[in-house]
GROMACS .gro file of N, CA, C and O in nm:
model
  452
    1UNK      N    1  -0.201  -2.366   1.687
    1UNK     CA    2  -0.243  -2.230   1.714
    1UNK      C    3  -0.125  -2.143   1.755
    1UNK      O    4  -0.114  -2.031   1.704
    2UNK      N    5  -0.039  -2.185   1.841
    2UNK     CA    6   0.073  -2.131   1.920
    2UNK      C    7   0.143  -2.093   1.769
    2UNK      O    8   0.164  -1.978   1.728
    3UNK      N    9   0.177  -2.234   1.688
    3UNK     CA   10   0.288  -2.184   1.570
    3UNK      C   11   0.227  -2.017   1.492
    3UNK      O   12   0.298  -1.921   1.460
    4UNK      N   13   0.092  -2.029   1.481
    4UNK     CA   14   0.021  -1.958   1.408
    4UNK      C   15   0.072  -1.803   1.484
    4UNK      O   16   0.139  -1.709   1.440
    5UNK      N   17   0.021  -1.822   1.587
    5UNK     CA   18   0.072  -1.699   1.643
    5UNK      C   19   0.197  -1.603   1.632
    5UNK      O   20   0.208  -1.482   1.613
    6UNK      N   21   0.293  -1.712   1.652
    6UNK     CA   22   0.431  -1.681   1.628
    6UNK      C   23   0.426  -1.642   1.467
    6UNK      O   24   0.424  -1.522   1.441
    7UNK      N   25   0.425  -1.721   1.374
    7UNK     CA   26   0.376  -1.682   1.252
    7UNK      C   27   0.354  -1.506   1.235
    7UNK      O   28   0.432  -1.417   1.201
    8UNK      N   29   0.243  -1.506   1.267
    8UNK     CA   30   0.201  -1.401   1.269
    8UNK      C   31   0.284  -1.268   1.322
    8UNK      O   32   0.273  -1.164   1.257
    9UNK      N   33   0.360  -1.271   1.432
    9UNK     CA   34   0.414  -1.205   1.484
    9UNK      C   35   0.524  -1.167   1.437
    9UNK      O   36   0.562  -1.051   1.448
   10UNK      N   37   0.599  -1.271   1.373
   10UNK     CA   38   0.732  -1.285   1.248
   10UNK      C   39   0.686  -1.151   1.154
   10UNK      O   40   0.756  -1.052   1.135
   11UNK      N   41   0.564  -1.171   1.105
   11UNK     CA   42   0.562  -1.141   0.991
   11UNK      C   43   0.515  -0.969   1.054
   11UNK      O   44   0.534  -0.872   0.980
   12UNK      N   45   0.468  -0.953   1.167
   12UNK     CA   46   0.424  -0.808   1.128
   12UNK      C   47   0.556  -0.734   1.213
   12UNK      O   48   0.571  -0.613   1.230
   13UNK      N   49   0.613  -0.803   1.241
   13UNK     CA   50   0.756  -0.732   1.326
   13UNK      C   51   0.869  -0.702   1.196
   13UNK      O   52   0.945  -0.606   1.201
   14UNK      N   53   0.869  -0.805   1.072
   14UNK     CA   54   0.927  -0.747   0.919
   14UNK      C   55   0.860  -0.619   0.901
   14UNK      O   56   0.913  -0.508   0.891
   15UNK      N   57   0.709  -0.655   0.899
   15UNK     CA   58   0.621  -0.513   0.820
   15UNK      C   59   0.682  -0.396   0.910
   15UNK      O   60   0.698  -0.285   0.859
   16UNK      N   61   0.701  -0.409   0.986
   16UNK     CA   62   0.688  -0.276   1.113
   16UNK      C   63   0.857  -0.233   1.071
   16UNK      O   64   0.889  -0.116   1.053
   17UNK      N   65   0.949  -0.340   1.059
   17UNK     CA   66   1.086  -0.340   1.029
   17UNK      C   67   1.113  -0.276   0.897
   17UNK      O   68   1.152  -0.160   0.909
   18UNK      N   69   1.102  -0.323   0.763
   18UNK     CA   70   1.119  -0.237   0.654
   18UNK      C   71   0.999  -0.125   0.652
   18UNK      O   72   0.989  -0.084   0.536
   19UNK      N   73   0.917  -0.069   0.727
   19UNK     CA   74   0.844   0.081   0.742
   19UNK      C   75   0.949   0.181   0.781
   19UNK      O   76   0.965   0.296   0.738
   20UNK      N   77   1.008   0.122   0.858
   20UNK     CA   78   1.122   0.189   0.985
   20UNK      C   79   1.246   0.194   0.905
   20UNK      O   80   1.290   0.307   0.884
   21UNK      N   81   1.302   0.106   0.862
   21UNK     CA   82   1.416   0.085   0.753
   21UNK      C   83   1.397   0.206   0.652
   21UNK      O   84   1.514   0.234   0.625
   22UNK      N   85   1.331   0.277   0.595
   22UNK     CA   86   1.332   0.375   0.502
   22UNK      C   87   1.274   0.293   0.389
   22UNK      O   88   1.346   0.295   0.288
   23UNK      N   89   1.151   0.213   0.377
   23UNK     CA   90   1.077   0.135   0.274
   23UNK      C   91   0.982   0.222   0.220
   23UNK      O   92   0.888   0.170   0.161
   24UNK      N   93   0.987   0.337   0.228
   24UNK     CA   94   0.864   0.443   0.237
   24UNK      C   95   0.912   0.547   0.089
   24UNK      O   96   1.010   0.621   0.100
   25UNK      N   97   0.848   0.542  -0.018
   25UNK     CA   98   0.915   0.638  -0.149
   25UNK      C   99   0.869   0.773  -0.093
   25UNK      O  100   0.758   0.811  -0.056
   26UNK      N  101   0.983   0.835  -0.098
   26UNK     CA  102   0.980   0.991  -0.054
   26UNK      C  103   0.848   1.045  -0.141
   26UNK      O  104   0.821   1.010  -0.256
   27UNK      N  105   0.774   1.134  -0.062
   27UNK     CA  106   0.634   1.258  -0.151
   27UNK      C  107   0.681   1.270  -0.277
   27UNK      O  108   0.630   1.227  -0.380
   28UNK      N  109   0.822   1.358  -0.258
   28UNK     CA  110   0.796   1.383  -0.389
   28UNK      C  111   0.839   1.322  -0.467
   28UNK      O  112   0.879   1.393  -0.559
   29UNK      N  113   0.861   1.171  -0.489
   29UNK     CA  114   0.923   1.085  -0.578
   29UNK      C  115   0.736   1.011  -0.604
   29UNK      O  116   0.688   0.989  -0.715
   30UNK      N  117   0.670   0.989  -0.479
   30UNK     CA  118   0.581   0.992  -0.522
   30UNK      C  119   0.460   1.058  -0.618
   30UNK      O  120   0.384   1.006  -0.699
   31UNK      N  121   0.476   1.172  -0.580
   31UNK     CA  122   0.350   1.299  -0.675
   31UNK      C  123   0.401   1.303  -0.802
   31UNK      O  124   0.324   1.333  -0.894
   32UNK      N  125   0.559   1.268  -0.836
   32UNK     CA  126   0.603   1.284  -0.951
   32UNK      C  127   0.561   1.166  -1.049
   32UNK      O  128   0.543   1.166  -1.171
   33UNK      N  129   0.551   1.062  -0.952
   33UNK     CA  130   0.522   0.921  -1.028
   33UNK      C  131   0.332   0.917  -1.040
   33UNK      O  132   0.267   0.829  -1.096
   34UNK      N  133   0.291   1.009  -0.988
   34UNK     CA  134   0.148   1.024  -1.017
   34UNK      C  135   0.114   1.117  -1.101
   34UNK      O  136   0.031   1.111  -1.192
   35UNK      N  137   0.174   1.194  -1.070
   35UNK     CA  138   0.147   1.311  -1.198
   35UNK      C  139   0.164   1.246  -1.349
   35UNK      O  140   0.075   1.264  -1.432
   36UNK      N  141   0.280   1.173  -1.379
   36UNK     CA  142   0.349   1.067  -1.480
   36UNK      C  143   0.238   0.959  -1.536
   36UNK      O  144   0.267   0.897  -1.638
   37UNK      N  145   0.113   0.936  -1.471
   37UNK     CA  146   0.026   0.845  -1.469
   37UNK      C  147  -0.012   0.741  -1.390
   37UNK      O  148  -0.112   0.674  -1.414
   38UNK      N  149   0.104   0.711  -1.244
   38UNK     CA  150   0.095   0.602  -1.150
   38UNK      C  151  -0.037   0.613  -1.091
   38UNK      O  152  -0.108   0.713  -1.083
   39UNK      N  153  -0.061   0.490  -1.050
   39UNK     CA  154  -0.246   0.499  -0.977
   39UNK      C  155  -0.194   0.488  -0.821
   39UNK      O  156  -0.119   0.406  -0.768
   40UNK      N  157  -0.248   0.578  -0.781
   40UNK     CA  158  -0.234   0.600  -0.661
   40UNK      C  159  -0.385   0.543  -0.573
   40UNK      O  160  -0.504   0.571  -0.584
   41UNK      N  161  -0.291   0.432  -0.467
   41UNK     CA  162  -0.425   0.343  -0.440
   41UNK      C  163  -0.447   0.351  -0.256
   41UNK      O  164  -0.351   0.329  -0.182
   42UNK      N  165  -0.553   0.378  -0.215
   42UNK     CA  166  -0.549   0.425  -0.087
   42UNK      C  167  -0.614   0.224  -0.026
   42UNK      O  168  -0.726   0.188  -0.062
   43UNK      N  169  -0.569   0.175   0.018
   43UNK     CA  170  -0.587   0.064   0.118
   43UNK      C  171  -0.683   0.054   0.256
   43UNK      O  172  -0.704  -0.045   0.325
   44UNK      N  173  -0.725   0.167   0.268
   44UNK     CA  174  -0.800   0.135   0.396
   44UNK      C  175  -0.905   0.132   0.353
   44UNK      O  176  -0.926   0.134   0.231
   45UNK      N  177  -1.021   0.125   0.465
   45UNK     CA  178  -1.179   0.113   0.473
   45UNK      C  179  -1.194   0.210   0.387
   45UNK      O  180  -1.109   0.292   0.352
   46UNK      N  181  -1.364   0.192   0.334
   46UNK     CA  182  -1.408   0.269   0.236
   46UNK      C  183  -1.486   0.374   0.348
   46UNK      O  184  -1.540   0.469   0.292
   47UNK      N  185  -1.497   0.372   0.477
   47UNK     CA  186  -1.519   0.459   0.601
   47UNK      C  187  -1.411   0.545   0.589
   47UNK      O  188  -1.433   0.663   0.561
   48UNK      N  189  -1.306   0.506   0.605
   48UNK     CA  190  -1.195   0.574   0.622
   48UNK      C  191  -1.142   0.662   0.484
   48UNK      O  192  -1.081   0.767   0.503
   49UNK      N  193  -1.165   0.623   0.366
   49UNK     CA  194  -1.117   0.666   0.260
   49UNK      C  195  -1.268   0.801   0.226
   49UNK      O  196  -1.247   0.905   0.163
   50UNK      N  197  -1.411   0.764   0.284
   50UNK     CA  198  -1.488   0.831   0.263
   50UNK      C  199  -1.485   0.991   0.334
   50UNK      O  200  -1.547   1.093   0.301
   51UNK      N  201  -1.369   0.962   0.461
   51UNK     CA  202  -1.322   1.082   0.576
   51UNK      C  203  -1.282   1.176   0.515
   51UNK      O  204  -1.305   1.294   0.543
   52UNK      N  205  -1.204   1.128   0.404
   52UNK     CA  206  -1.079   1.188   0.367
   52UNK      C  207  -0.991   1.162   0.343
   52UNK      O  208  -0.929   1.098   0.428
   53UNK      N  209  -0.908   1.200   0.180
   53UNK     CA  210  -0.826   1.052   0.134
   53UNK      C  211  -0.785   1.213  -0.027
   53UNK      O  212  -0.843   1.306  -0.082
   54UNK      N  213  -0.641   1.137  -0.026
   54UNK     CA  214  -0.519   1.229  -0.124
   54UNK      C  215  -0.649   1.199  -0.259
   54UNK      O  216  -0.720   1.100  -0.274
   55UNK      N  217  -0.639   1.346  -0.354
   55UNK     CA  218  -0.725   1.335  -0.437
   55UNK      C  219  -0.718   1.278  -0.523
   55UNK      O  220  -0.620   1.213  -0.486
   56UNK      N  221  -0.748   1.219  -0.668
   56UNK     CA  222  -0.678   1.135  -0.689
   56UNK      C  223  -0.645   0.955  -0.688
   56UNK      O  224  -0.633   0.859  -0.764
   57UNK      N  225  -0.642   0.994  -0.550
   57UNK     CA  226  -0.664   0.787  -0.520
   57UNK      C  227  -0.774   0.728  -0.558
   57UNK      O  228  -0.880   0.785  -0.584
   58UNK      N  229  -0.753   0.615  -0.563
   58UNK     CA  230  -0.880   0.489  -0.594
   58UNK      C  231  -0.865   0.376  -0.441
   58UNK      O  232  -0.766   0.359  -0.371
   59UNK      N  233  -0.960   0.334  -0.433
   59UNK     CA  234  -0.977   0.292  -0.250
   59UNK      C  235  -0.968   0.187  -0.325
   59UNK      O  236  -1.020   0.178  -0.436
   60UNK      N  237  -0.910   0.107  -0.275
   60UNK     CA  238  -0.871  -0.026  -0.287
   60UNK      C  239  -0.849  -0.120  -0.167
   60UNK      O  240  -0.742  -0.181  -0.173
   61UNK      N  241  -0.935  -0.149  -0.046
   61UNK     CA  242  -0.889  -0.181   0.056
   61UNK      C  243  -0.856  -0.322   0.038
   61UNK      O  244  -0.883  -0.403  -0.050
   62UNK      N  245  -0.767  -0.328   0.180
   62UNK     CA  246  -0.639  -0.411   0.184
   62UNK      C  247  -0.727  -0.571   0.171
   62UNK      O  248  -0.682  -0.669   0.111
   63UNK      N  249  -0.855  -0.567   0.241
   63UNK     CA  250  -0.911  -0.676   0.284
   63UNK      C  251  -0.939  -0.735   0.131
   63UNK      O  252  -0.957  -0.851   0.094
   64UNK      N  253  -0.935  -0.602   0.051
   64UNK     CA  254  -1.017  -0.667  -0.094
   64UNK      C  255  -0.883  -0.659  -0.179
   64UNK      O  256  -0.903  -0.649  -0.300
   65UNK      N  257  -0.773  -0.662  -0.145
   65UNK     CA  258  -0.664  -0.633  -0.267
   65UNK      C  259  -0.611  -0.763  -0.369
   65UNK      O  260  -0.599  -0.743  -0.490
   66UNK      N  261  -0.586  -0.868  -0.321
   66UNK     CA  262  -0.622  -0.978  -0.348
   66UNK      C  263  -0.734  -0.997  -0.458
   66UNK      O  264  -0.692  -0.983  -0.573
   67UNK      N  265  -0.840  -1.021  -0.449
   67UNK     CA  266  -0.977  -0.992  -0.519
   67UNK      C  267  -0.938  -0.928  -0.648
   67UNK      O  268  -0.920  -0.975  -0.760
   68UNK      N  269  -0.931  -0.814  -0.603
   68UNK     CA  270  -0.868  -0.688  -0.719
   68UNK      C  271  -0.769  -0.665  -0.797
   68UNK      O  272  -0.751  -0.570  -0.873
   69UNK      N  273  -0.704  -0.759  -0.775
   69UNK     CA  274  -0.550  -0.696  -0.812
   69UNK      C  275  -0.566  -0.679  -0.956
   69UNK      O  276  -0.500  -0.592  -1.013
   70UNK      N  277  -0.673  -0.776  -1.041
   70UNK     CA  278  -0.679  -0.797  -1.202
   70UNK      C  279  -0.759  -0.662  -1.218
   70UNK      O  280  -0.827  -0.631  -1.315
   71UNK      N  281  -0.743  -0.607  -1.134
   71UNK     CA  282  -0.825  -0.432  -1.250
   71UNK      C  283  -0.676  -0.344  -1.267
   71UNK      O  284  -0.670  -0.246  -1.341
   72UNK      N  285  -0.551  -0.396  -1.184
   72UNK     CA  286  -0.456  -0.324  -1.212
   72UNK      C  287  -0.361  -0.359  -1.331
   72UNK      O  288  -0.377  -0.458  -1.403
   73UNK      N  289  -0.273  -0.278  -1.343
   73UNK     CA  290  -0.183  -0.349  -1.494
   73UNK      C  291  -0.067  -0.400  -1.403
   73UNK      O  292  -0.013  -0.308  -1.342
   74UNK      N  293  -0.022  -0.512  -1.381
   74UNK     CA  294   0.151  -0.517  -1.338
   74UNK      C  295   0.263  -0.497  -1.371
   74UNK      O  296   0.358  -0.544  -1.310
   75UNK      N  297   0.274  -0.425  -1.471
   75UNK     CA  298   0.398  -0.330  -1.510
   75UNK      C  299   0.393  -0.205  -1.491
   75UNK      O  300   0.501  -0.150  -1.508
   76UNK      N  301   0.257  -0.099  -1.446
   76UNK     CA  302   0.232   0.014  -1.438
   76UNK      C  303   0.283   0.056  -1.301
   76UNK      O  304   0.270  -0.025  -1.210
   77UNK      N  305   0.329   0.151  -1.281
   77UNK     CA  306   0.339   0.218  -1.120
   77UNK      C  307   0.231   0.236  -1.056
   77UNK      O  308   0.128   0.295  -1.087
   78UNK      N  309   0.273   0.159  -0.931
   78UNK     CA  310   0.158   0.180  -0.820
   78UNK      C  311   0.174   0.254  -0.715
   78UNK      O  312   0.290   0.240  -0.677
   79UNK      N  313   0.123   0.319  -0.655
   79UNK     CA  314   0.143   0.410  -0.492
   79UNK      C  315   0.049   0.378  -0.421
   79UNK      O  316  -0.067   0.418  -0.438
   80UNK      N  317   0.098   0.282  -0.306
   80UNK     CA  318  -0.014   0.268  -0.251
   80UNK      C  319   0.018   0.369  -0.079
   80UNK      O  320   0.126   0.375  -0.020
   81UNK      N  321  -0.088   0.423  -0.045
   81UNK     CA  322  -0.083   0.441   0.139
   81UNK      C  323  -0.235   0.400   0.178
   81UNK      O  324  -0.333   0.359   0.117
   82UNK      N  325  -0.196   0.439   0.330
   82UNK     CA  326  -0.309   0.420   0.419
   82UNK      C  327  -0.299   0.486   0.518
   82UNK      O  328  -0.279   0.602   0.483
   83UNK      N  329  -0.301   0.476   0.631
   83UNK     CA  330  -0.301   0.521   0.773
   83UNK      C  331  -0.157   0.554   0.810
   83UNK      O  332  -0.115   0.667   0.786
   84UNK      N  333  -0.075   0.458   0.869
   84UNK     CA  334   0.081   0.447   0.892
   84UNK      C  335   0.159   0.406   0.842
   84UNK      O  336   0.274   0.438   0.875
   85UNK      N  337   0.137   0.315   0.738
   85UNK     CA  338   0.198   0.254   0.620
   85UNK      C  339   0.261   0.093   0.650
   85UNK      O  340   0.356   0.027   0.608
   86UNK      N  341   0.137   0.073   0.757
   86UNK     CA  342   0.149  -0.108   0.762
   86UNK      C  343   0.086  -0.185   0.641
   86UNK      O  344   0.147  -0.267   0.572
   87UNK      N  345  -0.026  -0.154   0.628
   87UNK     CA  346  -0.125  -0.167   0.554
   87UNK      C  347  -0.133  -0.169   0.378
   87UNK      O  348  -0.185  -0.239   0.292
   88UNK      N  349  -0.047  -0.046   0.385
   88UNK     CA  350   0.020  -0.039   0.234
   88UNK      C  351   0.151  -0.119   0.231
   88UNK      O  352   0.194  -0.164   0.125
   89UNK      N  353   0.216  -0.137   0.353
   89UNK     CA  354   0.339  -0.224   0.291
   89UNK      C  355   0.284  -0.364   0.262
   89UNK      O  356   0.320  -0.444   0.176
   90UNK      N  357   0.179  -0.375   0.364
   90UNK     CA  358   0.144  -0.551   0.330
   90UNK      C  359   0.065  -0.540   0.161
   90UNK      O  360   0.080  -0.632   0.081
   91UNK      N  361   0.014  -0.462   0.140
   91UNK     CA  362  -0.008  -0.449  -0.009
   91UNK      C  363   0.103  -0.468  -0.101
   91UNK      O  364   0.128  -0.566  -0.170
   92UNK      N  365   0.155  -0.377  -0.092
   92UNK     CA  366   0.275  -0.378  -0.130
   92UNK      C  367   0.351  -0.554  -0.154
   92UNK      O  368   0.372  -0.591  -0.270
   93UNK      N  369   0.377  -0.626  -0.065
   93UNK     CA  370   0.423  -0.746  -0.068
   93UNK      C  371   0.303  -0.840  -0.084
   93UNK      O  372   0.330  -0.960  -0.084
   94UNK      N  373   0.199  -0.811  -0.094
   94UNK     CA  374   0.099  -0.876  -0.160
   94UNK      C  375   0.106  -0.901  -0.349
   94UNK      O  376   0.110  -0.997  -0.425
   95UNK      N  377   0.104  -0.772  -0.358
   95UNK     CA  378   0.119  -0.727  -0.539
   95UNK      C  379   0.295  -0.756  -0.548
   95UNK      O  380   0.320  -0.752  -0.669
   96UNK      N  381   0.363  -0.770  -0.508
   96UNK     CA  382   0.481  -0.813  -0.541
   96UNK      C  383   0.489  -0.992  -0.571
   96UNK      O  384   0.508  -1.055  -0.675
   97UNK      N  385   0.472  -1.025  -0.468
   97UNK     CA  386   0.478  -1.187  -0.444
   97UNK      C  387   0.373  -1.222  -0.604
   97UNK      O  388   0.409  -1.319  -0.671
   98UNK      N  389   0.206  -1.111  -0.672
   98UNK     CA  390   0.158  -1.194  -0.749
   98UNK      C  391   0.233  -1.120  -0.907
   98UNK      O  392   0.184  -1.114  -1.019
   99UNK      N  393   0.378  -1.069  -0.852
   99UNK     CA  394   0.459  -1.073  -0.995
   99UNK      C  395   0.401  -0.890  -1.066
   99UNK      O  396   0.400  -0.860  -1.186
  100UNK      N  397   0.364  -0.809  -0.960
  100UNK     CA  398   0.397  -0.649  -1.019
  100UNK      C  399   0.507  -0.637  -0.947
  100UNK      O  400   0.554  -0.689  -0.845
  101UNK      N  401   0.562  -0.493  -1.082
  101UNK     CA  402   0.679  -0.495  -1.094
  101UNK      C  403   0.754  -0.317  -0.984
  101UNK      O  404   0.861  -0.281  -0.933
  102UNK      N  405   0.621  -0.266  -1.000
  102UNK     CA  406   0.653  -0.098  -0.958
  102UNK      C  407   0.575  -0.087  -0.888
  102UNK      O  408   0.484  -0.006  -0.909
  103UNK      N  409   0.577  -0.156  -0.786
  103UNK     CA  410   0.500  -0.114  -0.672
  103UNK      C  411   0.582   0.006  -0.519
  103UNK      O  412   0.698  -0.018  -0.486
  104UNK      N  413   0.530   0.084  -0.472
  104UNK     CA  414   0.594   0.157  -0.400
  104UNK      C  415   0.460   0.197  -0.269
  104UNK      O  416   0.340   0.216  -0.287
  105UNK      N  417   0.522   0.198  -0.168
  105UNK     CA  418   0.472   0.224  -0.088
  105UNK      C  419   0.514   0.361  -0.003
  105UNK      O  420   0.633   0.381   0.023
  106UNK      N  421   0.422   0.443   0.035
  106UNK     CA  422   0.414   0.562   0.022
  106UNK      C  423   0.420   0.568   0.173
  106UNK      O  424   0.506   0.639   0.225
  107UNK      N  425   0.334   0.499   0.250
  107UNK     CA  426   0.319   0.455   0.432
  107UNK      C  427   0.168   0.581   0.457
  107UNK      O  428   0.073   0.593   0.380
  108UNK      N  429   0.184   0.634   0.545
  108UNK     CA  430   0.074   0.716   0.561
  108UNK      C  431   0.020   0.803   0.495
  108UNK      O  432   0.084   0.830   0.394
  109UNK      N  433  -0.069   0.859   0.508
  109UNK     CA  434  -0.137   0.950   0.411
  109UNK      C  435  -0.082   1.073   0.434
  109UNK      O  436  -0.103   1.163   0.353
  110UNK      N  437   0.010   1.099   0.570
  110UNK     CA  438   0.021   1.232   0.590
  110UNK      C  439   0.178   1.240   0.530
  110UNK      O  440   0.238   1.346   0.551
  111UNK      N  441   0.243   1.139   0.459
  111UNK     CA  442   0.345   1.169   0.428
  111UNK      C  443   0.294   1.251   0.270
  111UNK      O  444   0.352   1.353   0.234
  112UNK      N  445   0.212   1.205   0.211
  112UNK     CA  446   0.206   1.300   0.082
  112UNK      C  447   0.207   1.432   0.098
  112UNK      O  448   0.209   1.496  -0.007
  113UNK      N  449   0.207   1.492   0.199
  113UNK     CA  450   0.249   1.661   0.232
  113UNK      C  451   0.363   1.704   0.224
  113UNK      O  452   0.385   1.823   0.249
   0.00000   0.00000   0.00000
């Protein structure tokens, strides 16, 4: 349990680390890659995406991304955000590790402004 923990802690102190590092594709490198045809994929709750969510997106939450990943193409550009952009980075290295190629993470929703 203890290893697990530590585990765990490794891994979200990276996530928190390349957010902070500048892992985040600038707005407008983003809107440009959506406008272009990229699917822009929002990661959180379907509560949260029902609040209010960039127009445009397809909710894809994080819990279900895994599940999903076969409705996406893996050579196509992806944008994913969410809230602060933990959530989308772990997407992000989710769809990487199963071999897509253009994945970008965007981090919060309020960076698309």
């Amino acid at each position: 349990m203890m290893r697990f923990l530590v585990v765990a802690l490794v891994v979200s102190l990276l996530s928190v680390t390349a957010c902070a590092s500048g892992q985040f594709i600038p707005a407008q490198e983003a809107r440009a890659l959506v406008k272009q045809g990229a699917t822009l994929i929002d990661v959180r709750t379907p509560e949260e995406f029902a609040g209010g969510h960039i127009e445009g997106a397809v909710n894809i939450p994080i819990d279900d991304l895994e599940a999903r990943k076969s409705e996406l193409k893996k050579d196509a550009d992806l944008v994913l955000y969410c809230r602060s952009g933990a959530r989308s980075e772990r997407g992000k290295q989710l769809l990487l590790a199963a071999g897509f190629t253009k994945v970008h993470n965007l981090g919060g929703m309020s960076n698309w402004k």
